[in-house]
Amino acid sequence: MTVLIVGGVCQGKEHFARSRWPEQPLVNGLHRLVRRTLEEGGNPQALLPELRGSVVTCDEIGCGIIPIDPAEERWREEVGRLCCALAAEADEVWRIWAGLPQRLR
């Protein structure tokens, strides 16, 4: 089972993931994984196969604000693209806001 959980920083994503799917592998912080991949010269879309079968959390970043730094803009866009690809094939997609889970799919 693949699960994607998105939400703001410190909104309870990890707690929700660990309490609801305690036996599933957890990738906590997809946004950080994408940053490391870009810094190492990799393609974030290539991460998709290894995310399958996991519960993945990702901070919502950007909120429509375009960064001045081109590297920051690319990071934000790559996080968004990977989240879209993962959400398209995930079994469940959740958004956590103020500790309240909302199932999107």
PDB file of C-alpha atoms in Angstrom:
ATOM      1  CA  MET A   1       0.000   0.000   0.000  1.00  0.00           C
ATOM      2  CA  THR A   2       1.268   3.454  -0.922  1.00  0.00           C
ATOM      3  CA  VAL A   3       0.103   6.456   1.101  1.00  0.00           C
ATOM      4  CA  LEU A   4       0.950  10.140   0.592  1.00  0.00           C
ATOM      5  CA  ILE A   5       0.433  12.599   3.455  1.00  0.00           C
ATOM      6  CA  VAL A   6       0.948  16.313   2.824  1.00  0.00           C
ATOM      7  CA  GLY A   7       0.594  19.301   5.099  1.00  0.00           C
ATOM      8  CA  GLY A   8       2.359  22.241   6.657  1.00  0.00           C
ATOM      9  CA  VAL A   9       5.419  22.026   8.860  1.00  0.00           C
ATOM     10  CA  CYS A  10       4.745  20.510  12.309  1.00  0.00           C
ATOM     11  CA  GLN A  11       1.071  19.800  11.598  1.00  0.00           C
ATOM     12  CA  GLY A  12       1.114  16.157  12.767  1.00  0.00           C
ATOM     13  CA  LYS A  13       1.917  14.236   9.572  1.00  0.00           C
ATOM     14  CA  GLU A  14       4.471  11.903  11.129  1.00  0.00           C
ATOM     15  CA  HIS A  15       2.336  11.174  14.193  1.00  0.00           C
ATOM     16  CA  PHE A  16      -0.674  10.420  11.978  1.00  0.00           C
ATOM     17  CA  ALA A  17       1.404   8.138   9.744  1.00  0.00           C
ATOM     18  CA  ARG A  18       2.947   6.189  12.605  1.00  0.00           C
ATOM     19  CA  SER A  19      -0.360   5.754  14.423  1.00  0.00           C
ATOM     20  CA  ARG A  20      -2.395   4.714  11.380  1.00  0.00           C
ATOM     21  CA  TRP A  21       0.145   2.553   9.507  1.00  0.00           C
ATOM     22  CA  PRO A  22       2.626   1.405  12.167  1.00  0.00           C
ATOM     23  CA  GLU A  23       3.907  -1.562  10.165  1.00  0.00           C
ATOM     24  CA  GLN A  24       4.384   0.269   6.851  1.00  0.00           C
ATOM     25  CA  PRO A  25       7.791   1.687   5.899  1.00  0.00           C
ATOM     26  CA  LEU A  26       7.799   5.465   6.463  1.00  0.00           C
ATOM     27  CA  VAL A  27       9.542   8.007   4.254  1.00  0.00           C
ATOM     28  CA  ASN A  28       9.288  11.089   6.434  1.00  0.00           C
ATOM     29  CA  GLY A  29      10.087  14.310   4.574  1.00  0.00           C
ATOM     30  CA  LEU A  30       9.898  13.780   0.834  1.00  0.00           C
ATOM     31  CA  HIS A  31      10.774  17.459   0.344  1.00  0.00           C
ATOM     32  CA  ARG A  32      14.158  16.867   2.047  1.00  0.00           C
ATOM     33  CA  LEU A  33      14.790  13.735  -0.035  1.00  0.00           C
ATOM     34  CA  VAL A  34      14.141  15.727  -3.222  1.00  0.00           C
ATOM     35  CA  ARG A  35      16.580  18.446  -2.088  1.00  0.00           C
ATOM     36  CA  ARG A  36      19.338  15.880  -1.437  1.00  0.00           C
ATOM     37  CA  THR A  37      18.680  14.222  -4.788  1.00  0.00           C
ATOM     38  CA  LEU A  38      18.976  17.550  -6.628  1.00  0.00           C
ATOM     39  CA  GLU A  39      22.134  18.491  -4.716  1.00  0.00           C
ATOM     40  CA  GLU A  40      23.671  15.165  -5.782  1.00  0.00           C
ATOM     41  CA  GLY A  41      22.723  15.827  -9.421  1.00  0.00           C
ATOM     42  CA  GLY A  42      19.987  13.189  -9.522  1.00  0.00           C
ATOM     43  CA  ASN A  43      16.516  13.130 -11.017  1.00  0.00           C
ATOM     44  CA  PRO A  44      13.790  13.298  -8.343  1.00  0.00           C
ATOM     45  CA  GLN A  45      11.310  11.464 -10.587  1.00  0.00           C
ATOM     46  CA  ALA A  46      13.622   8.446 -10.386  1.00  0.00           C
ATOM     47  CA  LEU A  47      12.680   8.195  -6.687  1.00  0.00           C
ATOM     48  CA  LEU A  48       9.126   7.149  -7.517  1.00  0.00           C
ATOM     49  CA  PRO A  49       9.726   3.366  -7.705  1.00  0.00           C
ATOM     50  CA  GLU A  50      11.373   3.256  -4.281  1.00  0.00           C
ATOM     51  CA  LEU A  51       8.496   5.229  -2.726  1.00  0.00           C
ATOM     52  CA  ARG A  52       5.910   2.653  -3.759  1.00  0.00           C
ATOM     53  CA  GLY A  53       4.693   0.561  -0.852  1.00  0.00           C
ATOM     54  CA  SER A  54       5.578   3.234   1.718  1.00  0.00           C
ATOM     55  CA  VAL A  55       3.810   5.878   3.734  1.00  0.00           C
ATOM     56  CA  VAL A  56       5.325   9.156   2.520  1.00  0.00           C
ATOM     57  CA  THR A  57       5.057  12.521   4.259  1.00  0.00           C
ATOM     58  CA  CYS A  58       5.844  15.808   2.549  1.00  0.00           C
ATOM     59  CA  ASP A  59       5.705  19.379   3.758  1.00  0.00           C
ATOM     60  CA  GLU A  60       3.694  21.753   1.627  1.00  0.00           C
ATOM     61  CA  ILE A  61       6.232  24.215   0.309  1.00  0.00           C
ATOM     62  CA  GLY A  62       5.941  27.408  -1.646  1.00  0.00           C
ATOM     63  CA  CYS A  63       2.225  28.096  -1.334  1.00  0.00           C
ATOM     64  CA  GLY A  64       2.317  29.895  -4.660  1.00  0.00           C
ATOM     65  CA  ILE A  65       5.328  32.087  -3.839  1.00  0.00           C
ATOM     66  CA  ILE A  66       7.997  31.829  -6.517  1.00  0.00           C
ATOM     67  CA  PRO A  67      11.491  31.916  -5.005  1.00  0.00           C
ATOM     68  CA  ILE A  68      14.047  34.371  -6.384  1.00  0.00           C
ATOM     69  CA  ASP A  69      16.800  31.740  -6.323  1.00  0.00           C
ATOM     70  CA  PRO A  70      16.499  29.481  -9.407  1.00  0.00           C
ATOM     71  CA  ALA A  71      17.696  26.443  -7.429  1.00  0.00           C
ATOM     72  CA  GLU A  72      14.990  26.991  -4.811  1.00  0.00           C
ATOM     73  CA  GLU A  73      12.384  27.385  -7.551  1.00  0.00           C
ATOM     74  CA  ARG A  74      13.496  24.150  -9.197  1.00  0.00           C
ATOM     75  CA  TRP A  75      13.403  22.326  -5.842  1.00  0.00           C
ATOM     76  CA  ARG A  76       9.858  23.544  -5.173  1.00  0.00           C
ATOM     77  CA  GLU A  77       8.714  22.527  -8.639  1.00  0.00           C
ATOM     78  CA  GLU A  78      10.353  19.090  -8.446  1.00  0.00           C
ATOM     79  CA  VAL A  79       8.708  18.420  -5.064  1.00  0.00           C
ATOM     80  CA  GLY A  80       5.354  19.355  -6.558  1.00  0.00           C
ATOM     81  CA  ARG A  81       5.827  17.179  -9.634  1.00  0.00           C
ATOM     82  CA  LEU A  82       6.895  14.177  -7.576  1.00  0.00           C
ATOM     83  CA  CYS A  83       3.953  14.621  -5.190  1.00  0.00           C
ATOM     84  CA  CYS A  84       1.587  14.728  -8.174  1.00  0.00           C
ATOM     85  CA  ALA A  85       3.097  11.556  -9.638  1.00  0.00           C
ATOM     86  CA  LEU A  86       2.963   9.775  -6.293  1.00  0.00           C
ATOM     87  CA  ALA A  87      -0.608  10.922  -5.587  1.00  0.00           C
ATOM     88  CA  ALA A  88      -1.730   9.673  -8.996  1.00  0.00           C
ATOM     89  CA  GLU A  89      -0.851   6.100  -8.078  1.00  0.00           C
ATOM     90  CA  ALA A  90      -1.159   6.131  -4.279  1.00  0.00           C
ATOM     91  CA  ASP A  91      -3.830   4.027  -2.601  1.00  0.00           C
ATOM     92  CA  GLU A  92      -4.584   6.848  -0.171  1.00  0.00           C
ATOM     93  CA  VAL A  93      -3.772  10.567  -0.136  1.00  0.00           C
ATOM     94  CA  TRP A  94      -4.215  12.646   3.035  1.00  0.00           C
ATOM     95  CA  ARG A  95      -3.773  16.275   4.020  1.00  0.00           C
ATOM     96  CA  ILE A  96      -3.059  17.163   7.630  1.00  0.00           C
ATOM     97  CA  TRP A  97      -3.809  20.651   8.879  1.00  0.00           C
ATOM     98  CA  ALA A  98      -3.615  21.622  12.560  1.00  0.00           C
ATOM     99  CA  GLY A  99      -3.465  17.936  13.406  1.00  0.00           C
ATOM    100  CA  LEU A 100      -6.714  17.187  11.602  1.00  0.00           C
ATOM    101  CA  PRO A 101      -6.558  14.567   8.841  1.00  0.00           C
ATOM    102  CA  GLN A 102      -8.563  15.063   5.672  1.00  0.00           C
ATOM    103  CA  ARG A 103      -8.702  12.197   3.199  1.00  0.00           C
ATOM    104  CA  LEU A 104      -8.320  13.393  -0.380  1.00  0.00           C
ATOM    105  CA  ARG A 105      -8.408   9.919  -1.878  1.00  0.00           C
TER     106      ARG A 105
END
